[in-house]
PDB file of C-alpha atoms and ligand atoms in Angstrom:
ATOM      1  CA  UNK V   1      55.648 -99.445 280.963  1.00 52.00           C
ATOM      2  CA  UNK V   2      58.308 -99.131 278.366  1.00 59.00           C
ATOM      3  CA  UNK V   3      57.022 -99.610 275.111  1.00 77.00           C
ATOM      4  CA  UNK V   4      60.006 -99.950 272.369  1.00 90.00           C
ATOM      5  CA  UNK V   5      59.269 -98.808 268.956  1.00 94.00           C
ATOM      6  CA  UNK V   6      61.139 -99.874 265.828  1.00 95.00           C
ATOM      7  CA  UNK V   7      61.454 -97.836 262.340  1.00 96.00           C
ATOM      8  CA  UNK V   8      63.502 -99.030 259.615  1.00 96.00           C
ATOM      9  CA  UNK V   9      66.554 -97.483 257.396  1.00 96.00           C
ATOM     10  CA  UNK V  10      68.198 -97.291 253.871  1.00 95.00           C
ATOM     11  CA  UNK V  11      71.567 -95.354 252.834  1.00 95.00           C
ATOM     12  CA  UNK V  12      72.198 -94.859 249.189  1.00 91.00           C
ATOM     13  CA  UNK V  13      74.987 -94.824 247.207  1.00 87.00           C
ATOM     14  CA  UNK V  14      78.200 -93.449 249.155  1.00 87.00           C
ATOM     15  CA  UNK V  15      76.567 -93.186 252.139  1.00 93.00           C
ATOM     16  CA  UNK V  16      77.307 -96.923 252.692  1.00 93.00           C
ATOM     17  CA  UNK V  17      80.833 -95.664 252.863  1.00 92.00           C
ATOM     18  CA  UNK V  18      80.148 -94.861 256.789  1.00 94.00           C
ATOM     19  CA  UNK V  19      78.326 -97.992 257.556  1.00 96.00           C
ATOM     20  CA  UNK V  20      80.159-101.372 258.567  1.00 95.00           C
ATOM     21  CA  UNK V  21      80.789-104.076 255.700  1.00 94.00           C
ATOM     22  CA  UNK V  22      77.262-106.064 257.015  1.00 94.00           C
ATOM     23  CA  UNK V  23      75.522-103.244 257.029  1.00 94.00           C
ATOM     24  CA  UNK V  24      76.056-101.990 253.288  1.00 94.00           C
ATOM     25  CA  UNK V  25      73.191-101.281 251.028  1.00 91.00           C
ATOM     26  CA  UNK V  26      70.555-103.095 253.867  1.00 94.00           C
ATOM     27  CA  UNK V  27      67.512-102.282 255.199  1.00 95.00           C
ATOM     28  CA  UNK V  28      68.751-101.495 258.913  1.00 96.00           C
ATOM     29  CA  UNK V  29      66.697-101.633 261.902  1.00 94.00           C
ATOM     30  CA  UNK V  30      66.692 -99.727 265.137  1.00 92.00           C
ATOM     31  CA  UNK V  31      64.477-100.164 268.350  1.00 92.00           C
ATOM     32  CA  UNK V  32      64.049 -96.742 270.339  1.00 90.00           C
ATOM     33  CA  UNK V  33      61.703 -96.075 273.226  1.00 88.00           C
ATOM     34  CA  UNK V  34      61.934 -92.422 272.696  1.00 85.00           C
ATOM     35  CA  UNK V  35      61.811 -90.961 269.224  1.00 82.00           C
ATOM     36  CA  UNK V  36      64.070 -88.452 268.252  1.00 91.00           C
ATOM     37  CA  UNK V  37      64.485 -86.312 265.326  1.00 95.00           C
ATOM     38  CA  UNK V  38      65.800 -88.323 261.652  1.00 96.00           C
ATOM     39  CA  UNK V  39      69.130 -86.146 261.995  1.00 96.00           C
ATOM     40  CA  UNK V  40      69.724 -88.080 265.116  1.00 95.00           C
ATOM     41  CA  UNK V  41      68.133 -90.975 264.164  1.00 95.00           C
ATOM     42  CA  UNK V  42      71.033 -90.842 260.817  1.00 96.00           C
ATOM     43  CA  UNK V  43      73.579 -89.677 262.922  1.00 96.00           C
ATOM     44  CA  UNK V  44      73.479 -92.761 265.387  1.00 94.00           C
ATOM     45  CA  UNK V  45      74.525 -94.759 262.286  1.00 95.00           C
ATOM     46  CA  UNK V  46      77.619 -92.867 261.977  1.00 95.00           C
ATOM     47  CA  UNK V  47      76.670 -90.660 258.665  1.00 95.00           C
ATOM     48  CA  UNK V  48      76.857 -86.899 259.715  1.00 95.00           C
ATOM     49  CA  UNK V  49      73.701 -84.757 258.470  1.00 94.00           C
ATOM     50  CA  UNK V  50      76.536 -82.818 256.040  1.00 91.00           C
ATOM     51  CA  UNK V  51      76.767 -85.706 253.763  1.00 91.00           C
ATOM     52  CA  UNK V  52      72.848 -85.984 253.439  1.00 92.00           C
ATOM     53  CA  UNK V  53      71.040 -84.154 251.360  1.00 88.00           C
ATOM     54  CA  UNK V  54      67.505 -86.072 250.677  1.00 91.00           C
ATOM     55  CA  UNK V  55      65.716 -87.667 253.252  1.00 94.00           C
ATOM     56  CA  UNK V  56      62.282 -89.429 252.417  1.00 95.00           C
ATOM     57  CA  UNK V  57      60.213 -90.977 255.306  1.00 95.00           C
ATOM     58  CA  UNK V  58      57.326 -93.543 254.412  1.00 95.00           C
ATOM     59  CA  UNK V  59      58.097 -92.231 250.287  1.00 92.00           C
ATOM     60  CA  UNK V  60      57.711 -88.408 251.664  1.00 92.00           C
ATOM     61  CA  UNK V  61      60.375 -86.029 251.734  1.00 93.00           C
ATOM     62  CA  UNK V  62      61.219 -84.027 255.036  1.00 95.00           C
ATOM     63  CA  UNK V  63      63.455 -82.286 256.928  1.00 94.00           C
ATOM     64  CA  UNK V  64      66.078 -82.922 259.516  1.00 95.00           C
ATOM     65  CA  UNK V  65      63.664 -82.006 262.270  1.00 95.00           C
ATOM     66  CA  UNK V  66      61.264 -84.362 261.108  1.00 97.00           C
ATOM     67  CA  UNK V  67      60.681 -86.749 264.706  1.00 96.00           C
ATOM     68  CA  UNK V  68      60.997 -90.438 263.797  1.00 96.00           C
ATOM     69  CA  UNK V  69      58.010 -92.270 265.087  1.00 95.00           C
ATOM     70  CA  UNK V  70      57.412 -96.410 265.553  1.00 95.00           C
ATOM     71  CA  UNK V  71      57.173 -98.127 261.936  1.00 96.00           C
ATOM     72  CA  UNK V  72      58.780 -95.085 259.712  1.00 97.00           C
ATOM     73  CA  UNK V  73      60.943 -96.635 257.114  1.00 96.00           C
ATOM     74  CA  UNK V  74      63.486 -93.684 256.027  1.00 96.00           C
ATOM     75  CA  UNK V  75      65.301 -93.734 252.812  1.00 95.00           C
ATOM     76  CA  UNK V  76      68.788 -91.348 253.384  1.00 95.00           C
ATOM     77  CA  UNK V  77      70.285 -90.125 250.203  1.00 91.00           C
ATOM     78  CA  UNK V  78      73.379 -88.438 249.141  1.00 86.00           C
ATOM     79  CA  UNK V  79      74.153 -85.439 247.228  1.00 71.00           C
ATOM     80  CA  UNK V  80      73.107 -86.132 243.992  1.00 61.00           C
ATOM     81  CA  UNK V  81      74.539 -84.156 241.315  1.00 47.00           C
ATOM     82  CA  UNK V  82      73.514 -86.107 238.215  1.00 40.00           C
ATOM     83  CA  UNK V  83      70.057 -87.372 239.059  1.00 43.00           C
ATOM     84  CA  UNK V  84      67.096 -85.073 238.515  1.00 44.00           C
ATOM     85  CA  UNK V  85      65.317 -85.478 241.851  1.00 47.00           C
ATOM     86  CA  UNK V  86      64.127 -81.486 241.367  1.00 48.00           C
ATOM     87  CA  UNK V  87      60.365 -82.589 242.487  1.00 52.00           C
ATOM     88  CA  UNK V  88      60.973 -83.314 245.939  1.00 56.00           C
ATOM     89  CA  UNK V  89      62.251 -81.126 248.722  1.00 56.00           C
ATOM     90  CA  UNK V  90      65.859 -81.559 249.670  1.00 55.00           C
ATOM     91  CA  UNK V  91      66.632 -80.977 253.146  1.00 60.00           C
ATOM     92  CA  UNK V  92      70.377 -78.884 252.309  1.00 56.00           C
ATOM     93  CA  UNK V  93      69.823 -75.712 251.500  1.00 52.00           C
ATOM     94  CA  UNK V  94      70.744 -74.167 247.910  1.00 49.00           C
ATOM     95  CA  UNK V  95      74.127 -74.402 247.334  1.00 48.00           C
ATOM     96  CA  UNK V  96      76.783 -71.009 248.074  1.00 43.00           C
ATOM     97  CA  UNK V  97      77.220 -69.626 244.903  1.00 51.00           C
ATOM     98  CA  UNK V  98      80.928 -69.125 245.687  1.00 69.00           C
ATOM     99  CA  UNK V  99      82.065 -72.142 247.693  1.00 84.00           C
ATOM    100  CA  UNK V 100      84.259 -71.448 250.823  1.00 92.00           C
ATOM    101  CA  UNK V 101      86.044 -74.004 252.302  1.00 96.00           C
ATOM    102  CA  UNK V 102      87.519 -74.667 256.010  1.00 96.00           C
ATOM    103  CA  UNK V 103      89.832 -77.514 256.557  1.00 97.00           C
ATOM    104  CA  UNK V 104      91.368 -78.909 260.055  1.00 94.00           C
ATOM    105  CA  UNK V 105      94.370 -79.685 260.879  1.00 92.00           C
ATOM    106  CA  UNK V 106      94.664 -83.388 259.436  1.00 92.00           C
ATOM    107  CA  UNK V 107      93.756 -82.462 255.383  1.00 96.00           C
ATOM    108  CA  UNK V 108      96.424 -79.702 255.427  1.00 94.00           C
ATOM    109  CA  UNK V 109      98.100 -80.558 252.412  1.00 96.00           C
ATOM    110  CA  UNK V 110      94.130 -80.734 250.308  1.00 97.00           C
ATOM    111  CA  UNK V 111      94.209 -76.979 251.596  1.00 97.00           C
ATOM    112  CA  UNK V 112      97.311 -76.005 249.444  1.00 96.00           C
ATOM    113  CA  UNK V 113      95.932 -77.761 246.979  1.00 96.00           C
ATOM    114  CA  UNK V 114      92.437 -76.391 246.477  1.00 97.00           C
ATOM    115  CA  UNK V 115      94.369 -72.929 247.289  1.00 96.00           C
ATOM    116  CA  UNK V 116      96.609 -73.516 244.333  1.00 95.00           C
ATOM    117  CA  UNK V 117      93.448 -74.575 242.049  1.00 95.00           C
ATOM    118  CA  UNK V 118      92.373 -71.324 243.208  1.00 94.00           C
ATOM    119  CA  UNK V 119      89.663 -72.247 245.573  1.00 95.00           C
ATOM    120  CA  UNK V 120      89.294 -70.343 249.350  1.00 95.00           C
ATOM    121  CA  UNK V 121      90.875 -72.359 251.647  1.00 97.00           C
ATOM    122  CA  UNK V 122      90.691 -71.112 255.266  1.00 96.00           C
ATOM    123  CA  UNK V 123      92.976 -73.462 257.201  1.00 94.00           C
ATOM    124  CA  UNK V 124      93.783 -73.423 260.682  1.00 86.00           C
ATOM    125  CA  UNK V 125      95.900 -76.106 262.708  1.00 89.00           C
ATOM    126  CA  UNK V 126      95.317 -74.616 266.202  1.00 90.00           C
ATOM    127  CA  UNK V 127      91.764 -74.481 266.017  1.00 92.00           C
ATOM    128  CA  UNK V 128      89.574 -76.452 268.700  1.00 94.00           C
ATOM    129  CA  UNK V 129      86.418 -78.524 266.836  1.00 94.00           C
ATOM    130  CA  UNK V 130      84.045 -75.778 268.955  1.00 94.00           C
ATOM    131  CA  UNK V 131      85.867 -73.073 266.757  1.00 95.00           C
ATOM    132  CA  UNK V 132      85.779 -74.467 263.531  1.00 95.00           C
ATOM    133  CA  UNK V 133      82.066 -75.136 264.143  1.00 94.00           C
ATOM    134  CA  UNK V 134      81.484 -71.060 264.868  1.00 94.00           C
ATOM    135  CA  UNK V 135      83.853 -70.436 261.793  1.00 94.00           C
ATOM    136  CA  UNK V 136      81.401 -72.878 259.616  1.00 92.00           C
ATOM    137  CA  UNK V 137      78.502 -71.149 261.191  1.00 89.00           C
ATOM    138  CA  UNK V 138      79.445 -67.693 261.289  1.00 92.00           C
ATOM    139  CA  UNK V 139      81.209 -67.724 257.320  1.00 90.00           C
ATOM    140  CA  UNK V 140      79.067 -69.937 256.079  1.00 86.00           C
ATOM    141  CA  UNK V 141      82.043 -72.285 254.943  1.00 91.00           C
ATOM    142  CA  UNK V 142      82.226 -76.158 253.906  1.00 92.00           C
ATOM    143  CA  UNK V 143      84.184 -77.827 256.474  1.00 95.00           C
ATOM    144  CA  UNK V 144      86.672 -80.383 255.526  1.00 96.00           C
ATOM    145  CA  UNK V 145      87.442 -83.203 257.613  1.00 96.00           C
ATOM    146  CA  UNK V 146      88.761 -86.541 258.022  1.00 95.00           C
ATOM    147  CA  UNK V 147      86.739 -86.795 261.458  1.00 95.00           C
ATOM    148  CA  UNK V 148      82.795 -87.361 261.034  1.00 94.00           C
ATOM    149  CA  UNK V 149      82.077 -86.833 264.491  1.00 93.00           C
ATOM    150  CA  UNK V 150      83.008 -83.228 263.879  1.00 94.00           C
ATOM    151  CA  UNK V 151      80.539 -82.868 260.557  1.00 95.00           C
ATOM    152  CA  UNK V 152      77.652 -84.268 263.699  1.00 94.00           C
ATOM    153  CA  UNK V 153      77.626 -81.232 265.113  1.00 93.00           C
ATOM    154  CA  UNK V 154      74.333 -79.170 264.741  1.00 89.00           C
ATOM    155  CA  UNK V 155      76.644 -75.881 263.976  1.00 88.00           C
ATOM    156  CA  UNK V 156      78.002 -77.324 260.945  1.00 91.00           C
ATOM    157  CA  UNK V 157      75.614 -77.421 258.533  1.00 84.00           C
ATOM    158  CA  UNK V 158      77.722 -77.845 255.606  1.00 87.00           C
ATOM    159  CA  UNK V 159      80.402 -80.123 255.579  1.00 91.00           C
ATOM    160  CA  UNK V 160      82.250 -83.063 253.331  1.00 92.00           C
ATOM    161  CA  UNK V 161      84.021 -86.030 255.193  1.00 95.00           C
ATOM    162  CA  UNK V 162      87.251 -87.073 253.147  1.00 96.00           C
ATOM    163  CA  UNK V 163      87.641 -90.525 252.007  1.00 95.00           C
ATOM    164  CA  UNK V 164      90.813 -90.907 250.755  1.00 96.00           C
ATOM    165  CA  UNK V 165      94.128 -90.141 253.360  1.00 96.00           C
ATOM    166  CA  UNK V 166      95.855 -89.233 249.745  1.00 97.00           C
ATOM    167  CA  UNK V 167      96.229 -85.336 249.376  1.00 97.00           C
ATOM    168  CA  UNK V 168      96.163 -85.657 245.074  1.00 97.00           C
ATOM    169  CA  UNK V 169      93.106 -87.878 245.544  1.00 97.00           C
ATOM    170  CA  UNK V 170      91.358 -85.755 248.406  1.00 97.00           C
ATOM    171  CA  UNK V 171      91.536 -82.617 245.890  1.00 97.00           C
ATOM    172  CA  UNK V 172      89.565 -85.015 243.215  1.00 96.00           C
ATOM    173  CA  UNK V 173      87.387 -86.097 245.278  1.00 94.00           C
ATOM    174  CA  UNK V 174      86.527 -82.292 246.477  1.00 93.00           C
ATOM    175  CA  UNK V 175      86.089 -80.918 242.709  1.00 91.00           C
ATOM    176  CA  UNK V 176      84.061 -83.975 241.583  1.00 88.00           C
ATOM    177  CA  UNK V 177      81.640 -83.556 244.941  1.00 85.00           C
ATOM    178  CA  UNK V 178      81.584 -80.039 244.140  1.00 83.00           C
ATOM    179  CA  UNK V 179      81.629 -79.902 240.834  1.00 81.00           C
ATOM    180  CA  UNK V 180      84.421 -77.496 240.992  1.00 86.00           C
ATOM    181  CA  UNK V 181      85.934 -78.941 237.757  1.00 86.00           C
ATOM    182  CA  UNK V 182      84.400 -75.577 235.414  1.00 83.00           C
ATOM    183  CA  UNK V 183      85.636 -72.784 238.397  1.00 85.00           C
ATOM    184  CA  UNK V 184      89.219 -73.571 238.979  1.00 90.00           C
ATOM    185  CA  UNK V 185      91.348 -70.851 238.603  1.00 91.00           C
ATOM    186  CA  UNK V 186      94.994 -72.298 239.133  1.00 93.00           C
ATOM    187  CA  UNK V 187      97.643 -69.492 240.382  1.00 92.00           C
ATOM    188  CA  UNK V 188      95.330 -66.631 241.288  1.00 93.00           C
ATOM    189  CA  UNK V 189      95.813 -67.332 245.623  1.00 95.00           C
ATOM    190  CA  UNK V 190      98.459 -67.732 247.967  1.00 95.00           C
ATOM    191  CA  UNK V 191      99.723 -70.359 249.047  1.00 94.00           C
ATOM    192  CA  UNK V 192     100.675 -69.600 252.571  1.00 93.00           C
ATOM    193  CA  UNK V 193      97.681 -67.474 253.485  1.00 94.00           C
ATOM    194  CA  UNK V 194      94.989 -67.641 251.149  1.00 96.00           C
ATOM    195  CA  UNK V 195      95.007 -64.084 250.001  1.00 96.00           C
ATOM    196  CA  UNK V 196      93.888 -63.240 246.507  1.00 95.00           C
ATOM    197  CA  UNK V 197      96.973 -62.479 244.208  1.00 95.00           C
ATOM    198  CA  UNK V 198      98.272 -59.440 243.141  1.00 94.00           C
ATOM    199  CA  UNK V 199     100.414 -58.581 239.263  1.00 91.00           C
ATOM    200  CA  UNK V 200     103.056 -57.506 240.132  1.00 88.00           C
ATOM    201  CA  UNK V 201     106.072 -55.821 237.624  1.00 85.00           C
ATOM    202  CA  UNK V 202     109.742 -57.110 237.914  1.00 80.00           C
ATOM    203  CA  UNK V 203     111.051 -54.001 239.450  1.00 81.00           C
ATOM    204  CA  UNK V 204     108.484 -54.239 241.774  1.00 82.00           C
ATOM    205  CA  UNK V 205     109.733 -57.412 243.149  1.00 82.00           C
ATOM    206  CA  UNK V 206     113.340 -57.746 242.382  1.00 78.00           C
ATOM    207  CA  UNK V 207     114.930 -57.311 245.444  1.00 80.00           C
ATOM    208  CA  UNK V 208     113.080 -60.321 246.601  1.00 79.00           C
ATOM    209  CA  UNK V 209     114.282 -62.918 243.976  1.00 78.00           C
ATOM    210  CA  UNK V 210     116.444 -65.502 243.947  1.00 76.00           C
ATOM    211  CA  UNK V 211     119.509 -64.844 241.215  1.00 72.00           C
ATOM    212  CA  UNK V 212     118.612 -67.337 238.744  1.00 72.00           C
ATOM    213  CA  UNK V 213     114.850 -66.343 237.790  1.00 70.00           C
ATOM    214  CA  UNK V 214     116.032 -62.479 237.152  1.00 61.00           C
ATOM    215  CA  UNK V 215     114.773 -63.393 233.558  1.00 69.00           C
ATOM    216  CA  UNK V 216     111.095 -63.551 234.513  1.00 74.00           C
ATOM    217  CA  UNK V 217     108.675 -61.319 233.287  1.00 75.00           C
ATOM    218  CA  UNK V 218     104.924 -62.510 235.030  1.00 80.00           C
ATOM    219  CA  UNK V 219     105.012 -62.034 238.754  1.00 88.00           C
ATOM    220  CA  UNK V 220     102.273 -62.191 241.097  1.00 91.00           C
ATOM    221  CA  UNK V 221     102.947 -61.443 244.651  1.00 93.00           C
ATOM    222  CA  UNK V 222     100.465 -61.735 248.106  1.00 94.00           C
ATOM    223  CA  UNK V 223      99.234 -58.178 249.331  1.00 94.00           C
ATOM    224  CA  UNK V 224      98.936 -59.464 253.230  1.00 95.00           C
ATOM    225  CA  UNK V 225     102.235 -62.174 253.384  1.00 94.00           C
ATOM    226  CA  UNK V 226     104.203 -60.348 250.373  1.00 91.00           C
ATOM    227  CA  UNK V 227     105.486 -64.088 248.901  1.00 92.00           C
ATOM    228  CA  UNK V 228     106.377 -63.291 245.631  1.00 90.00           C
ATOM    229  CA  UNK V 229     105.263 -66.091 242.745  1.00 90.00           C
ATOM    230  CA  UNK V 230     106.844 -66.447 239.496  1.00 86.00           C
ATOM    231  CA  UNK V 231     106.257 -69.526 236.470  1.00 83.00           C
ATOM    232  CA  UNK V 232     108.913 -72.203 237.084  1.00 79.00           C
ATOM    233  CA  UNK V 233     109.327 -75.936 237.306  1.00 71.00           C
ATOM    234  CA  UNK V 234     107.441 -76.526 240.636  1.00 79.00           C
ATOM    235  CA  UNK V 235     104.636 -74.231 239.033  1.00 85.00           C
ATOM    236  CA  UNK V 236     104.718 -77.183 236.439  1.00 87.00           C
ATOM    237  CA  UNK V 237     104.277 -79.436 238.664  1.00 88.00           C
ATOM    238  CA  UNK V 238     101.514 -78.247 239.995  1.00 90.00           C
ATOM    239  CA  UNK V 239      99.735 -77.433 236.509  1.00 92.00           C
ATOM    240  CA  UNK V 240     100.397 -81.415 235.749  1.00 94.00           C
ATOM    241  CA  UNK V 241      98.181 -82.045 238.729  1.00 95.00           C
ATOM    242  CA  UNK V 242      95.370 -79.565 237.996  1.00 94.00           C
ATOM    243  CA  UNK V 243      95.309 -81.229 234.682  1.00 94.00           C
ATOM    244  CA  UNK V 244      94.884 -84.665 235.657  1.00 95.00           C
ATOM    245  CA  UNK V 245      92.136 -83.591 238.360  1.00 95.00           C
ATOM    246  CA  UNK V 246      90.193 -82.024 235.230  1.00 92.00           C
ATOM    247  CA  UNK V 247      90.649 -84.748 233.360  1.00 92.00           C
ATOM    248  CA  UNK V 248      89.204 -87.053 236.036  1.00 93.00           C
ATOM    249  CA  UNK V 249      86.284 -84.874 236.982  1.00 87.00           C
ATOM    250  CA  UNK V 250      84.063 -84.232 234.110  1.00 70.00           C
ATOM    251  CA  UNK V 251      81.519 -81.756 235.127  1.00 58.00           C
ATOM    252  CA  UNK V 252      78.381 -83.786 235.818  1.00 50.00           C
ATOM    253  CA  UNK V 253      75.098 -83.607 233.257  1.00 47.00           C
ATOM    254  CA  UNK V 254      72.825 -80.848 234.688  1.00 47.00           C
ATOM    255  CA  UNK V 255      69.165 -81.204 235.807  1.00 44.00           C
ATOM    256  CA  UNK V 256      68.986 -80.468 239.285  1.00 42.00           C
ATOM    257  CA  UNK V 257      67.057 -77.677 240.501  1.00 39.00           C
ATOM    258  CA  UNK V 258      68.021 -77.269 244.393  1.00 38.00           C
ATOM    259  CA  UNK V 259      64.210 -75.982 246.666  1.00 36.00           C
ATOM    260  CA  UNK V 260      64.437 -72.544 248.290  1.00 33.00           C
ATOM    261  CA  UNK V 261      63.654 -72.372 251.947  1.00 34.00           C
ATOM    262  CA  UNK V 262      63.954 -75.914 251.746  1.00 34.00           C
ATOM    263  CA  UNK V 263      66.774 -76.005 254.509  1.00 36.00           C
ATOM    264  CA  UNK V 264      67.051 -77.977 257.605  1.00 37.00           C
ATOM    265  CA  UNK V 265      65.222 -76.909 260.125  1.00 35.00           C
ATOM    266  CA  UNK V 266      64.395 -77.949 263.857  1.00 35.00           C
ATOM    267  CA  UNK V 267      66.796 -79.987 266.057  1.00 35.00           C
ATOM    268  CA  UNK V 268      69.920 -78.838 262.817  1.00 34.00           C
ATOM    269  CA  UNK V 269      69.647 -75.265 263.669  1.00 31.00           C
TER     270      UNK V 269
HETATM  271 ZN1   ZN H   1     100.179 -64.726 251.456  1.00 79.55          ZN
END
């Protein structure tokens, strides 16, 4: 005998972002004859556990592991950064204190971006999805990714799908989600391998300059690639877009506490 259970589903805000036009802001069903843990339960929606960071079932909080049984109704909830929901348990962990990113290959122009905002930027274009899920796992990075199905995977635990296919609007979209707006510091990596820069004095670096900036006095150059980086009008360029970001990405009101040892447990690990 095959008895089929049914338990009911909400996603809030953005979350509705991954859900087909008829299916936006409902109360979605879903018949199952075997129950299976609420990660999988979200997942077979098409929102990847990263973007989640509340989950209440029947009004109670609980965890990724938590196994979905016949007549649940789950409420799925985003990452909240201006709502005080610091009384419940969240099922993400508390945040990195220094964020590290990890991007694949099809947001590789957000990398340079969020390298030249200043932000750690590991990118690799060769990498298979397997890797980049050890390289989340193992560095405890924030993968970056145009793919949700790659955000599913149990190893990646914390991860941001991309809206926008726009590179300028990508880098918004990762300082307001991060609330990076308050930590960028613009000019301070490379570019071309995300090493930390080094000052570096004129006659340090002359030999490697073109003729017509010999009148600079501020260099910085990378210790591992040795590109050397002076002010100038593509420097300008840049500033012009770290501005507008900043001016687009207030820093949200505070009031959220995150839970220690509130992190996802079970079936996510
Ligand atoms: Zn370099």
């Amino acid at each position: 005998m095959n008895l089929m259970s049914v338990a009911s589903l909400r996603f809030y805000a953005e979350l509705n972002d991954f859900l087909p036009e008829e299916s936006r802001g409902k109360e979605l069903t879903r018949y199952f004859s075997v129950g299976g843990s609420v990660k999988d339960f979200v997942e077979s929606f098409g929102v990847p556990h990263t973007e989640v960071d509340l989950v209440l079932a029947n009004g109670k909080p609980v965890d990724f592991s938590y196994p979905v049984r016949d007549g649940d109704r789950v409420s799925v909830y985003p990452v909240f950064e201006s709502l005080d929901i610091s009384s419940v348990t969240r099922v993400r962990p508390a945040p990195l204190r220094a964020l590290r990113f990890l991007l694949d290959v099809h947001v590789g122009r957000l990398a340079a971006y969020l390298r030249m905002a200043g932000f750690d930027a590991l990118y690799d274009n060769q990498a298979s999805d397997a890797e980049l899920a050890s390289i989340v796992a193992r560095e405890g990075r924030v993968l970056l990714t145009r793919d949700r199905y790659l955000l599913m995977r149990t190893a990646v635990d914390r991860g941001y799908w991309v809206r926008s296919t726009e590179p300028k609007q990508q880098l918004l979209e990762v300082v307001k989600r991060f609330d990076l707006a308050g930590s960028m510091r613009p000019f301070t990596r490379c570019l071309d391998c995300n090493t930390i820069l080094e000052e570096a004095s004129r006659e340090a670096v002359w030999e490697r300059l073109p003729p017509k900036i010999m009148d600079q006095n501020v260099f910085r150059v990378c210790p591992s690639c040795q590109r050397v980086y002076w002010e100038g009008s593509h420097r300008e360029r840049m500033s012009k877009l770290l501005r507008w970001v900043k001016a687009n990405a207030p820093a949200p009101p505070r009031g959220v506490k995150f839970v220690s040892g509130a992190g996802p447990g079970g079936s996510n690990r």
